[in-house]
Short mmCIF file of C-alpha atoms and ligand atoms in Angstrom, two decimals:
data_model
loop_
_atom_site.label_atom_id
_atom_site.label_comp_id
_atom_site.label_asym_id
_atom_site.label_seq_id
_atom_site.Cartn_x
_atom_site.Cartn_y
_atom_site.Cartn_z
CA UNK W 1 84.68 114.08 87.79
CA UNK W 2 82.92 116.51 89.86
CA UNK W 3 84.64 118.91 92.33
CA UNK W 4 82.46 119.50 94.74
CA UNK W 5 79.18 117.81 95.68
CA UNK W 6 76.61 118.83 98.18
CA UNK W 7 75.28 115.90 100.55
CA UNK W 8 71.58 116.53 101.12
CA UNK W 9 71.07 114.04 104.12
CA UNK W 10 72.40 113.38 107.97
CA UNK W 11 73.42 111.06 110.23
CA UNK W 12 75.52 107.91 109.17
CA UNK W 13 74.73 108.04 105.32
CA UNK W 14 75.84 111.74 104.82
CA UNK W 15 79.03 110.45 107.17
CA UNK W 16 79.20 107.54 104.36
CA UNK W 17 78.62 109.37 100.87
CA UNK W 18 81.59 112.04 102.41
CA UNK W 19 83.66 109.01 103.23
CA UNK W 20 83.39 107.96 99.28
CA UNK W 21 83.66 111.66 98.06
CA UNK W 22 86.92 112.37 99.80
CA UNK W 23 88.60 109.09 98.66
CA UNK W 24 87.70 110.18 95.12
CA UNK W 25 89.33 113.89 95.82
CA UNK W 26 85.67 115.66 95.95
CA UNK W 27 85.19 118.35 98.14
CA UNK W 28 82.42 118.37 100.15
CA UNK W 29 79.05 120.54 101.21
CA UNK W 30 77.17 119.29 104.31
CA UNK W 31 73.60 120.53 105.07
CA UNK W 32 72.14 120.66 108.32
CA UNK W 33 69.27 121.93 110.47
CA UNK W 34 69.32 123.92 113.35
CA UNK W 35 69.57 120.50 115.28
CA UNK W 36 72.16 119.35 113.68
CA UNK W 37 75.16 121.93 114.32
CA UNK W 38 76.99 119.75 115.86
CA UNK W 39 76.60 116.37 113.69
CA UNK W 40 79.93 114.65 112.75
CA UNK W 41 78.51 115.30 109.27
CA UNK W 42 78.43 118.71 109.53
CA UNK W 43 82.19 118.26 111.20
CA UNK W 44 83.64 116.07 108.66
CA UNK W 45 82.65 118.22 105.74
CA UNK W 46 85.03 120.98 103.50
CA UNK W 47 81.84 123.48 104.05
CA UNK W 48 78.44 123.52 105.35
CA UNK W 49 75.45 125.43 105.28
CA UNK W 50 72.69 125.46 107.37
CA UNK W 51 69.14 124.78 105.30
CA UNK W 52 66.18 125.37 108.45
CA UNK W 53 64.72 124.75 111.83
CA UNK W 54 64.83 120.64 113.05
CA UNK W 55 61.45 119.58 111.20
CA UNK W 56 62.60 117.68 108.11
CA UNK W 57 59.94 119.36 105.78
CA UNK W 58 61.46 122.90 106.32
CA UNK W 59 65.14 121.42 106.05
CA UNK W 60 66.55 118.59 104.61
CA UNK W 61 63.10 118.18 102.70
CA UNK W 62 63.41 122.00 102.28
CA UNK W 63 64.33 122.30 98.22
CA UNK W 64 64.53 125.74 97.31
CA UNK W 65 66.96 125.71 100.31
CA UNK W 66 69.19 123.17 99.78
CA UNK W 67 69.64 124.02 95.82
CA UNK W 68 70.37 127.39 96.98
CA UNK W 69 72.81 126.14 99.36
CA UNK W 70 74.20 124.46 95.90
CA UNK W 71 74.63 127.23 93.99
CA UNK W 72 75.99 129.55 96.77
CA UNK W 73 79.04 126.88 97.64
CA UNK W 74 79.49 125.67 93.85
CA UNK W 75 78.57 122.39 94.24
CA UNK W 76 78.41 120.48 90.72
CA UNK W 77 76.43 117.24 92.07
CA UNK W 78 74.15 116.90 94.99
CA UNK W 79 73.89 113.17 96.47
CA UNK W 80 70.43 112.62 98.26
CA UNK W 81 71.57 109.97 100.24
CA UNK W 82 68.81 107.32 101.70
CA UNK W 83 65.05 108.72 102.81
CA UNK W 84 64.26 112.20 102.46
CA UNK W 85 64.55 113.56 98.92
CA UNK W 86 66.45 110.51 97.21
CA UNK W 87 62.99 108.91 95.37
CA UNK W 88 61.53 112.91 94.59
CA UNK W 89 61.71 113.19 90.95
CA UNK W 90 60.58 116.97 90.95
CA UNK W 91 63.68 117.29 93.13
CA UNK W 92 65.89 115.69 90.51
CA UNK W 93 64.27 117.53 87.90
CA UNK W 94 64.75 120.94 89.94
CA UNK W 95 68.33 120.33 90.62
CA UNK W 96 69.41 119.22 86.77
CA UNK W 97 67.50 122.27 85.62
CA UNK W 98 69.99 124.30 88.06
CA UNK W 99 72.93 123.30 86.17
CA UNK W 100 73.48 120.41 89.21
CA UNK W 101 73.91 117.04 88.89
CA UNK W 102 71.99 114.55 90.57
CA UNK W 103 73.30 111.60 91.87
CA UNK W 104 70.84 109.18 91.14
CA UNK W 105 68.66 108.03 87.90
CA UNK W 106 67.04 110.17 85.47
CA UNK W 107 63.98 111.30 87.07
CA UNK W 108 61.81 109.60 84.38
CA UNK W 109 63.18 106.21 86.42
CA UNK W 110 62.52 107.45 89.71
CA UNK W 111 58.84 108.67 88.62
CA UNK W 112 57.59 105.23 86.85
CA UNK W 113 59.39 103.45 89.70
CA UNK W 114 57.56 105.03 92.40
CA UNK W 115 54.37 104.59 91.04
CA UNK W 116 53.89 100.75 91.69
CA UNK W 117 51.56 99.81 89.16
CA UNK W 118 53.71 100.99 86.58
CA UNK W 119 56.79 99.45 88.01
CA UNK W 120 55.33 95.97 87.44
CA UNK W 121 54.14 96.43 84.12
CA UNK W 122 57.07 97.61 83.36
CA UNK W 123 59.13 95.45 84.63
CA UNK W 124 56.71 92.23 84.39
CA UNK W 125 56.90 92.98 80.04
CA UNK W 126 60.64 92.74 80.40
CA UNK W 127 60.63 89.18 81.74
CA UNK W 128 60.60 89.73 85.84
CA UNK W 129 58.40 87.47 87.44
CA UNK W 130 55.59 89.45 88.98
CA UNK W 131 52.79 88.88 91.84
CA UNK W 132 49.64 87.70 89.89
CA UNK W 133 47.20 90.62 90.90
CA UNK W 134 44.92 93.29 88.49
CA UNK W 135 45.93 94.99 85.61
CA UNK W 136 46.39 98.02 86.51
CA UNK W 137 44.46 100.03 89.58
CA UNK W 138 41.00 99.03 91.08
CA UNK W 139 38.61 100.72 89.34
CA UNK W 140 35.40 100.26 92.32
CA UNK W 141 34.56 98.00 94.81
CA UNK W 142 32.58 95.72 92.41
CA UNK W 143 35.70 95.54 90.28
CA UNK W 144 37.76 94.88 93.60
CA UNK W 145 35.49 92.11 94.50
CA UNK W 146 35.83 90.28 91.12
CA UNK W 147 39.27 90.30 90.88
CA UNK W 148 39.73 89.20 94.30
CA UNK W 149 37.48 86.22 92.98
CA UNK W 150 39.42 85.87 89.93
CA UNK W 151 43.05 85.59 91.29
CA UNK W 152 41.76 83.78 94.15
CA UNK W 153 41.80 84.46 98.10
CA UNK W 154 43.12 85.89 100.29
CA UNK W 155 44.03 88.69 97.91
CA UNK W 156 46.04 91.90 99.37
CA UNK W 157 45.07 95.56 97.87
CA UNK W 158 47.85 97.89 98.21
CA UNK W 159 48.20 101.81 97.37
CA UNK W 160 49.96 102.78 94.05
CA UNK W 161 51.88 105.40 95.64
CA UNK W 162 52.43 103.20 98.52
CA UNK W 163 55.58 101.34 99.85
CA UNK W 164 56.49 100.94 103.48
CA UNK W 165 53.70 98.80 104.02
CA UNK W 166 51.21 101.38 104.60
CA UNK W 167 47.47 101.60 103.20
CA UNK W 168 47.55 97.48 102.82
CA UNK W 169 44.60 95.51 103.29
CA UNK W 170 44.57 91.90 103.43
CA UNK W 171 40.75 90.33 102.00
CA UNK W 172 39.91 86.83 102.83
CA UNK W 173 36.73 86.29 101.45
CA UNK W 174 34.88 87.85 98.93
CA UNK W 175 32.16 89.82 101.24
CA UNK W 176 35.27 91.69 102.58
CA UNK W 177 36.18 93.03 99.89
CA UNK W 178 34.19 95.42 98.96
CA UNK W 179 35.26 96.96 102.33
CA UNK W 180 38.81 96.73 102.41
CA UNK W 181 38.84 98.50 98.51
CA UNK W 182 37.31 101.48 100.23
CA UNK W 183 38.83 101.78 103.50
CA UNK W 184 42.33 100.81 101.65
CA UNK W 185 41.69 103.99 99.30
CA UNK W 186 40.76 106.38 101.89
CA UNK W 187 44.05 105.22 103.77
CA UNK W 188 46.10 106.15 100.43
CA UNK W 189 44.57 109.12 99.80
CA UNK W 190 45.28 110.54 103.13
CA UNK W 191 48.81 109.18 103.21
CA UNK W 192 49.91 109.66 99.54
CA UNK W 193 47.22 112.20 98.43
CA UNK W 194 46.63 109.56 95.34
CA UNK W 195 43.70 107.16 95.86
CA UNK W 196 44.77 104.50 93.39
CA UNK W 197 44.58 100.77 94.44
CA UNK W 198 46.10 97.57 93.06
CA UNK W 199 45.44 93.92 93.82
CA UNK W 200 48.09 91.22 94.30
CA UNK W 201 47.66 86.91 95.57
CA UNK W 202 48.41 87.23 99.17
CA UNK W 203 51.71 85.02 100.15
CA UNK W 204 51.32 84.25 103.48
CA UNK W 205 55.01 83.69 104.25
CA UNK W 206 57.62 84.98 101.95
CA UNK W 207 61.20 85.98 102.97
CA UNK W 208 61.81 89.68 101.17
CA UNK W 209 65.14 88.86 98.89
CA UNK W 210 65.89 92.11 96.93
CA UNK W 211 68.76 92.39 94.31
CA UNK W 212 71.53 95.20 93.95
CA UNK W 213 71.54 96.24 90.41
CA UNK W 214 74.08 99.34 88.91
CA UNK W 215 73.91 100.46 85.63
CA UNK W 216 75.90 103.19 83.54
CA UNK W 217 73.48 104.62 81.36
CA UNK W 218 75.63 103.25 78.35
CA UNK W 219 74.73 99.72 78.16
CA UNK W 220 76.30 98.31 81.04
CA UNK W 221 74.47 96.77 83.96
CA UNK W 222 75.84 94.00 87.02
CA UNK W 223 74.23 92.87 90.14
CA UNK W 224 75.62 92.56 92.93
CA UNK W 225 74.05 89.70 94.38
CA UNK W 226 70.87 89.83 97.07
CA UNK W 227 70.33 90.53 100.23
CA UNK W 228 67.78 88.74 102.83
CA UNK W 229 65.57 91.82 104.78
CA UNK W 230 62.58 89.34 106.10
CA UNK W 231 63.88 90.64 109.42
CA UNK W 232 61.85 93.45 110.07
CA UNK W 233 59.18 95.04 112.44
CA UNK W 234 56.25 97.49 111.06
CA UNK W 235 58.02 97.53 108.04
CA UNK W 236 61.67 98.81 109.82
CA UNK W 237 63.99 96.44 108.68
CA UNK W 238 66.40 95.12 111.72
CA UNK W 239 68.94 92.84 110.35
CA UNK W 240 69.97 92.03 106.85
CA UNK W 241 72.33 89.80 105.62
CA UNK W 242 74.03 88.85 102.55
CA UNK W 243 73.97 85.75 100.91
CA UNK W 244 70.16 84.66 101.73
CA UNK W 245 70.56 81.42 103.35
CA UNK W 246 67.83 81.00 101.52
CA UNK W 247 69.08 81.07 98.21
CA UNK W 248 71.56 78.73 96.15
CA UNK W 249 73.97 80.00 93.63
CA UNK W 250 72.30 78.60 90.76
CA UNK W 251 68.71 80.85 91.93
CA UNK W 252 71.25 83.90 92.40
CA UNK W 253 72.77 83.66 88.87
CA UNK W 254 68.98 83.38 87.73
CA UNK W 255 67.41 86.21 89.11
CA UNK W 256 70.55 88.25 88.96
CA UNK W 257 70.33 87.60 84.76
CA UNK W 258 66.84 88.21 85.04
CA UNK W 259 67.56 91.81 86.73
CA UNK W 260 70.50 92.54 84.55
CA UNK W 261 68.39 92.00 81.07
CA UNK W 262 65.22 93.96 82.66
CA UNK W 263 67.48 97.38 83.98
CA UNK W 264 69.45 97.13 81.09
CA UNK W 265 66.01 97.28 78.67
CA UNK W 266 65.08 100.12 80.60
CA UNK W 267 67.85 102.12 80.21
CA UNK W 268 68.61 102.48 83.82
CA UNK W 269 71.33 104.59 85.35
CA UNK W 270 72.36 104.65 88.40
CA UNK W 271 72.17 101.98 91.79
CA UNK W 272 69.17 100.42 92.13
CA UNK W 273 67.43 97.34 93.87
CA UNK W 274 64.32 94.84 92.98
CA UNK W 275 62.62 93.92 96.19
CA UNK W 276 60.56 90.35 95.82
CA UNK W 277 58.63 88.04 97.78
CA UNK W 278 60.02 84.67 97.98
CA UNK W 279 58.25 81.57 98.60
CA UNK W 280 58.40 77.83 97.40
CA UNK W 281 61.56 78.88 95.82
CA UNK W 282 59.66 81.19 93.29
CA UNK W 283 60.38 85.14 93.38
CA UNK W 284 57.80 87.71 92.72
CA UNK W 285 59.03 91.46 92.28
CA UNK W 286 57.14 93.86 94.25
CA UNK W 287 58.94 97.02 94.00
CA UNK W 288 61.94 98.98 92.65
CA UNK W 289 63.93 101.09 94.80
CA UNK W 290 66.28 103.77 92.57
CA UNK W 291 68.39 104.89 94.75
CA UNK W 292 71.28 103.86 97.40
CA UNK W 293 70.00 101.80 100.08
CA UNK W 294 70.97 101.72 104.21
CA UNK W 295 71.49 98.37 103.95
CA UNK W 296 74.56 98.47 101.00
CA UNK W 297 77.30 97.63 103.45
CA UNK W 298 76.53 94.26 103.16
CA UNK W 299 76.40 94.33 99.25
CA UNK W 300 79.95 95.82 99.67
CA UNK W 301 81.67 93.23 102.41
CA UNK W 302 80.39 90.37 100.02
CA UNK W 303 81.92 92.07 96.87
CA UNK W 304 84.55 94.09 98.27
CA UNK W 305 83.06 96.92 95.98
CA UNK W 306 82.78 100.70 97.29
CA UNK W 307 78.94 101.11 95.68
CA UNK W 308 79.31 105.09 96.65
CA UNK W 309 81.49 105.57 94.72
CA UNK W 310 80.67 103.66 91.78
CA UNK W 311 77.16 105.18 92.46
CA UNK W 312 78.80 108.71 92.07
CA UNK W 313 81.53 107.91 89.04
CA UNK W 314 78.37 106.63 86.96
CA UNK W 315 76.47 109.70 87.70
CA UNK W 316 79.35 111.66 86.47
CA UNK W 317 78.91 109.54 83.03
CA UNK W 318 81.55 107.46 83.49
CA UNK W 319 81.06 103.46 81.69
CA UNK W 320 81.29 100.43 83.90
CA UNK W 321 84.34 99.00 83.87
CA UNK W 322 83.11 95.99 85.92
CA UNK W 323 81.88 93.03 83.79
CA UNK W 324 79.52 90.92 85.56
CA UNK W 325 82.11 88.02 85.72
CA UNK W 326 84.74 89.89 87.72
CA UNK W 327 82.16 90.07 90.55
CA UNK W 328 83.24 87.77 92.87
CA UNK W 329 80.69 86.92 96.64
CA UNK W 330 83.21 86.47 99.10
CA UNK W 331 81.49 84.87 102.32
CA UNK W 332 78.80 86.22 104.52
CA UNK W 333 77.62 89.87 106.25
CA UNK W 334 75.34 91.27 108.58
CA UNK W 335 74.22 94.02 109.42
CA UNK W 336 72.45 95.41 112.60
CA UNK W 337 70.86 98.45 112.47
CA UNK W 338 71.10 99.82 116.08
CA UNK W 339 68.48 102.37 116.80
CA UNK W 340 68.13 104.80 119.69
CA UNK W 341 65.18 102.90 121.03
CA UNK W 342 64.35 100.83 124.25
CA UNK W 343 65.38 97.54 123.12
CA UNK W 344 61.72 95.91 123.57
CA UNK W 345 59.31 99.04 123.47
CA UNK W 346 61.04 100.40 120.70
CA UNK W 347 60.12 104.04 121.72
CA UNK W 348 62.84 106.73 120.95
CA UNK W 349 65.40 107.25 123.04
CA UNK W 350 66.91 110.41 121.77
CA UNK W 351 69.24 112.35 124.63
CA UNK W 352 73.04 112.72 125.23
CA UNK W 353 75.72 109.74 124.12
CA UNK W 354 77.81 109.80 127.45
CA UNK W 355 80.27 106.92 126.23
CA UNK W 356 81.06 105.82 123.02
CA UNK W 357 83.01 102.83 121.87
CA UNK W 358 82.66 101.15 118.52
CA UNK W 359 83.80 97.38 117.86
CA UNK W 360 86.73 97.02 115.37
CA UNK W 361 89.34 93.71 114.45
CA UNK W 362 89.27 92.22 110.65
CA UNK W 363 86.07 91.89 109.54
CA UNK W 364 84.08 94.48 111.42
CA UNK W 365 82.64 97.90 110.17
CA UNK W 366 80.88 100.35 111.68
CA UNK W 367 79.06 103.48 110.07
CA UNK W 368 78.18 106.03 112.71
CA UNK W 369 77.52 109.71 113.08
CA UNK W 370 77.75 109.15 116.96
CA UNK W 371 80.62 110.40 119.38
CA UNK W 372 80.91 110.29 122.97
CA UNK W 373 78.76 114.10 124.08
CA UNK W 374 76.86 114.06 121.24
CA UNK W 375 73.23 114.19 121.76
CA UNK W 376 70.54 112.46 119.61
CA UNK W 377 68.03 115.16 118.29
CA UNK W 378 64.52 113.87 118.49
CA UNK W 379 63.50 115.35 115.65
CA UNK W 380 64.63 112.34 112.82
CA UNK W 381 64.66 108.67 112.03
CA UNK W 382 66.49 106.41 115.34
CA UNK W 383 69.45 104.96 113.40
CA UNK W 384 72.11 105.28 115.31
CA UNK W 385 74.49 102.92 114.02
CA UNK W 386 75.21 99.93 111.40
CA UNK W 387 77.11 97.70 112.36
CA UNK W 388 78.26 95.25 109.86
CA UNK W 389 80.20 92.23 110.16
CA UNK W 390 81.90 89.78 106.99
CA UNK W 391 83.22 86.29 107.61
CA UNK W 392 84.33 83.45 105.64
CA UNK W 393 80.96 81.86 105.80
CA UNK W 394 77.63 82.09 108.18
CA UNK W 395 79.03 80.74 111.33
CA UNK W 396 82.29 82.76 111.36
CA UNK W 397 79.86 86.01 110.28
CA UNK W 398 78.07 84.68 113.53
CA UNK W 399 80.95 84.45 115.88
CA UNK W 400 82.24 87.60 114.91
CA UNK W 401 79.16 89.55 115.38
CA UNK W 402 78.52 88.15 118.80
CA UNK W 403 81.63 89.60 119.85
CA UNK W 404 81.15 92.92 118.01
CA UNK W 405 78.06 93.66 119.86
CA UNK W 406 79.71 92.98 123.16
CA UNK W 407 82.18 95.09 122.03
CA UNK W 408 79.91 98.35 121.47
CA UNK W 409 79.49 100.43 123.93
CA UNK W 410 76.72 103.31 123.79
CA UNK W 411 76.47 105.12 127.30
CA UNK W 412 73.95 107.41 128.27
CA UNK W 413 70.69 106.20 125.97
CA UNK W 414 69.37 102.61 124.95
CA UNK W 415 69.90 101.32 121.54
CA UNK W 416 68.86 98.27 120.20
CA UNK W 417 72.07 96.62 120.73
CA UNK W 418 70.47 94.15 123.59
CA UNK W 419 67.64 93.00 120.98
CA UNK W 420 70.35 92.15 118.46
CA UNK W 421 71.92 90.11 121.03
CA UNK W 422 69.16 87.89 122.07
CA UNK W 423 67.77 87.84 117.75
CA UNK W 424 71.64 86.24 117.07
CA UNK W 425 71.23 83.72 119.95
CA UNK W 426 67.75 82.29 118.53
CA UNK W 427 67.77 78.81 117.19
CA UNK W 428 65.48 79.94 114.32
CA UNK W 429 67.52 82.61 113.40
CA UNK W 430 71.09 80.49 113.32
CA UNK W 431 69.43 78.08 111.30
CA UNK W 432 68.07 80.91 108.72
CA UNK W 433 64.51 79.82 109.45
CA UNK W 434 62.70 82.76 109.09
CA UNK W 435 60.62 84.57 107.07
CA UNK W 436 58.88 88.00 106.74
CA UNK W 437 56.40 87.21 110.11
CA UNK W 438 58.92 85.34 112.58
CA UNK W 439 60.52 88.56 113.69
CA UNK W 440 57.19 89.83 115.40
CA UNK W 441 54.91 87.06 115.39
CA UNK W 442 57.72 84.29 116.69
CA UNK W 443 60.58 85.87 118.50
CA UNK W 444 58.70 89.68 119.84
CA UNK W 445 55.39 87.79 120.64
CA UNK W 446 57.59 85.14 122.66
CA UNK W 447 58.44 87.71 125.16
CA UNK W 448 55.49 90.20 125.04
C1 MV4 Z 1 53.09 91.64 100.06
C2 MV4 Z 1 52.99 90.66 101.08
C3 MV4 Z 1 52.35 89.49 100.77
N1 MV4 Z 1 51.82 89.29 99.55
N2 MV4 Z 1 52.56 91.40 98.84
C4 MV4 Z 1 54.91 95.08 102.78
C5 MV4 Z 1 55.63 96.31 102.40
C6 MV4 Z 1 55.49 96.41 100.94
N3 MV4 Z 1 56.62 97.05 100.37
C7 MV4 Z 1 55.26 95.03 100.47
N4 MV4 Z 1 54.79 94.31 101.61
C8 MV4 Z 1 54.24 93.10 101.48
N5 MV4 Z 1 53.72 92.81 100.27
C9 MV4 Z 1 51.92 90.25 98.61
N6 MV4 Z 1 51.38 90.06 97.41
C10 MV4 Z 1 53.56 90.93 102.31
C11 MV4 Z 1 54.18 92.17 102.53
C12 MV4 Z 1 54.78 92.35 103.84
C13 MV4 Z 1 56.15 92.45 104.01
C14 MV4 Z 1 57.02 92.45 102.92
C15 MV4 Z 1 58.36 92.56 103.11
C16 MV4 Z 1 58.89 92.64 104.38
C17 MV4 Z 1 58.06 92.64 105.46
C18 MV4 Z 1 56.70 92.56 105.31
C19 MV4 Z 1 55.87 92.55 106.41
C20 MV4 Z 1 54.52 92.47 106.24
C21 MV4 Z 1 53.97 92.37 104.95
#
């Protein structure tokens, strides 16, 4: 097992992946920017070094700096954490050719994955259901406009090197598309500097069900059951929870088989998770993330399984102990993801944390970087907080995070924890009516 590993994030998830590496016995290395001196992350850790000024690209996207700050302290393993550098496969490459382990899939994985074209033909020959869309990328607007007539409207085209949402363009009838093909490929080329283009069937209301998959390397591969993220606003997911009420257990044993048998073909390592769109109880992969995910706590309350460390005993080479029949789901979670926002414009609300009280009592966890004088830098993503909540089944999850969010107190800024409150109390959402539009086209709209 490794000694020492270097965490190359902030916030929360660095607070997290230290959590796991300290249980195990691992010493750790946190990095940090000039803004972050004072981060609990920086706090917590055996050692830290500091990596650049606040701007992300000249510190924790800074590369030559945070291998450096690798080799200097001895790390043996560097964990990306979420965001930043933890889907860069240069970066992996760069730190395995250091000598360093990187906690995450081979960077052959992480390259075909990101590239979204590839993805689904990869994963569509190993049996995954897939969006019907083109072959392959757009290859001009005349081509765009065919196959928009071929799979049949309204058609979306979306940027190979996309994800997040950004660069899509929905076409719903044929003279638009000619249009949308070339305004969607200038938008990808100035966001991903690659101008490729792809064409999927537009579903007009899917829920977004994605599936936690870890694999050893040496044959072994278990899900961990899905998670439900249609809560979400400009592509920011607010609320997750695991089971989908959306799903039975026969449709989870399916599409967890299917994912199994795909990663397992593909000689996956690592954690990893296949987003799809579901709708009329059929799923359709869209993506493949390959690396840990913000929203895991809920994975883990449903499994009682510690995915960090699993995550980081894999990476080390170890096999899978698990079998896919000891996983047992246990009841329902939630999590909130409580930004430092105004509750209803959602604009930042970095500044000084005056009070600080997080929620406890059985079934309630909370992964934070905050403390009570800490001040928010405005120089990085708003999550603030998770707050995740298990119960026996939906309604108990429900009680118990109504009183966990009374509970939290955050003096001093405004978090989201006011939105979460009113989302819980919505008819729509008890019921698990919802899909990927209610969020902002049913319960923001209602109030706007
Ligand atoms: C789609 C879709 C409808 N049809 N693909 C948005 C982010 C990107 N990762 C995939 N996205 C979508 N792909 C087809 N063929 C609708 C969305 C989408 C969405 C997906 C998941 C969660 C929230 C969303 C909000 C708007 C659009």
């Amino acid at each position: 097992m490794f000694e020492k590993v270097l965490i190359a994030n902030r916030g929360e998830i660095a607070l997290r992946i230290h959590r796991a590496c300290r249980e195990m016995g691992i010493r750790t290395v946190a990095v940090h920017s000039t803004a972050d001196a004072d981060a609990m992350h920086v706090r917590l850790a055996d050692e830290s070094v500091c990596i650049g000024p606040p701007p992300a690209r000249d510190s924790y996207l800074n590369i030559p700096a945070i291998v450096s700050a690798a080799a200097i302290t001895g790390a043996d393993a560097i964990h990306p954490g979420v965001g930043f550098l933890s889907e860069n496969a240069q970066f992996a490459e760069i730190v395995e050719a250091h000598g360093i382990v990187f906690i995450g899939p081979k960077p052959a994985h992480i390259q075909s994955m990101g590239d979204k074209i590839v993805a689904k033909e990869t994963v569509s020959k190993l049996g995954i259901p897939c969006v019907p869309g083109s072959d392959g990328a757009l290859r001009d607007a005349a081509h765009a406009t065919a196959m928009a007539a071929d799979i049949g409207l309204p058609v979306l085209i979306k940027a190979t090197s996309g994800g997040g949402g950004r660069g899509m363009k929905v076409v719903e009838s044929l003279d638009q598309a000619a249009d949308a093909f070339n305004m969607a490929r200038q938008e990808a080329k100035a966001a991903f500097g690659d101008d490729q283009v792809y064409m999927e069937k537009y579903l007009d209301k899917p829920r977004h069900i994605e599936i936690q998959i870890l694999a050893d390397g040496h044959g072994n591969v278990i899900h961990l059951g899905e998670r439900d993220c249609s809560l979400q606003r400009r592509h920011q997911k607010v609320l997750e929870e695991a089971p989908s009420p959306a799903l039975n257990a026969a449709a989870r044993q399916e599409i967890g088989k299917i994912a199994v048998d795909a990663v397992k073909a593909m000689g996956y390592r690592g954690v990893g998770t296949l987003e799809f769109l579901y709708q009329d109880e059929q799923f359709y992969f869209i993506e493949m993330n390959t690396r840990l995910q913000v929203e895991h706590p809920i994975t883990e309350a449903v499994t009682g399984i510690d995915l960090v460390r699993l995550q980081i005993q894999v990476a080390a080479g170890a096999r899978l102990s698990l079998e896919q029949a000891a996983i047992q789901f246990d009841g329902h979670a939630i999590e909130c993801r409580i930004n430092a926002e105004h509750p209803r414009s959602f604009m930042p609300t970095p500044g000084r944390v005056t009070d600080y009280h997080a929620p406890g009592g059985l079934g309630v966890r909370v992964d934070s970087a905050l403390y009570a004088g800490y001040a928010v830098p405005p120089h990085y993503d708003s999550l603030v907080a998770k707050l995740v909540v298990h119960g026996a089944n939906r309604n108990e999850c429900l009680l118990r995070l109504r009183r966990a969010l009374e509970e939290f107190v955050i003096g001093g800024i405004d978090t989201t924890i006011p939105l979460h409150q009113e989302l819980i109390a919505e008819n729509d959402f008890l019921d698990g009516h919802y899909d990927i539009h209610w969020l902002e086209k049913s319960f923001l709209a209602k109030s706007d």
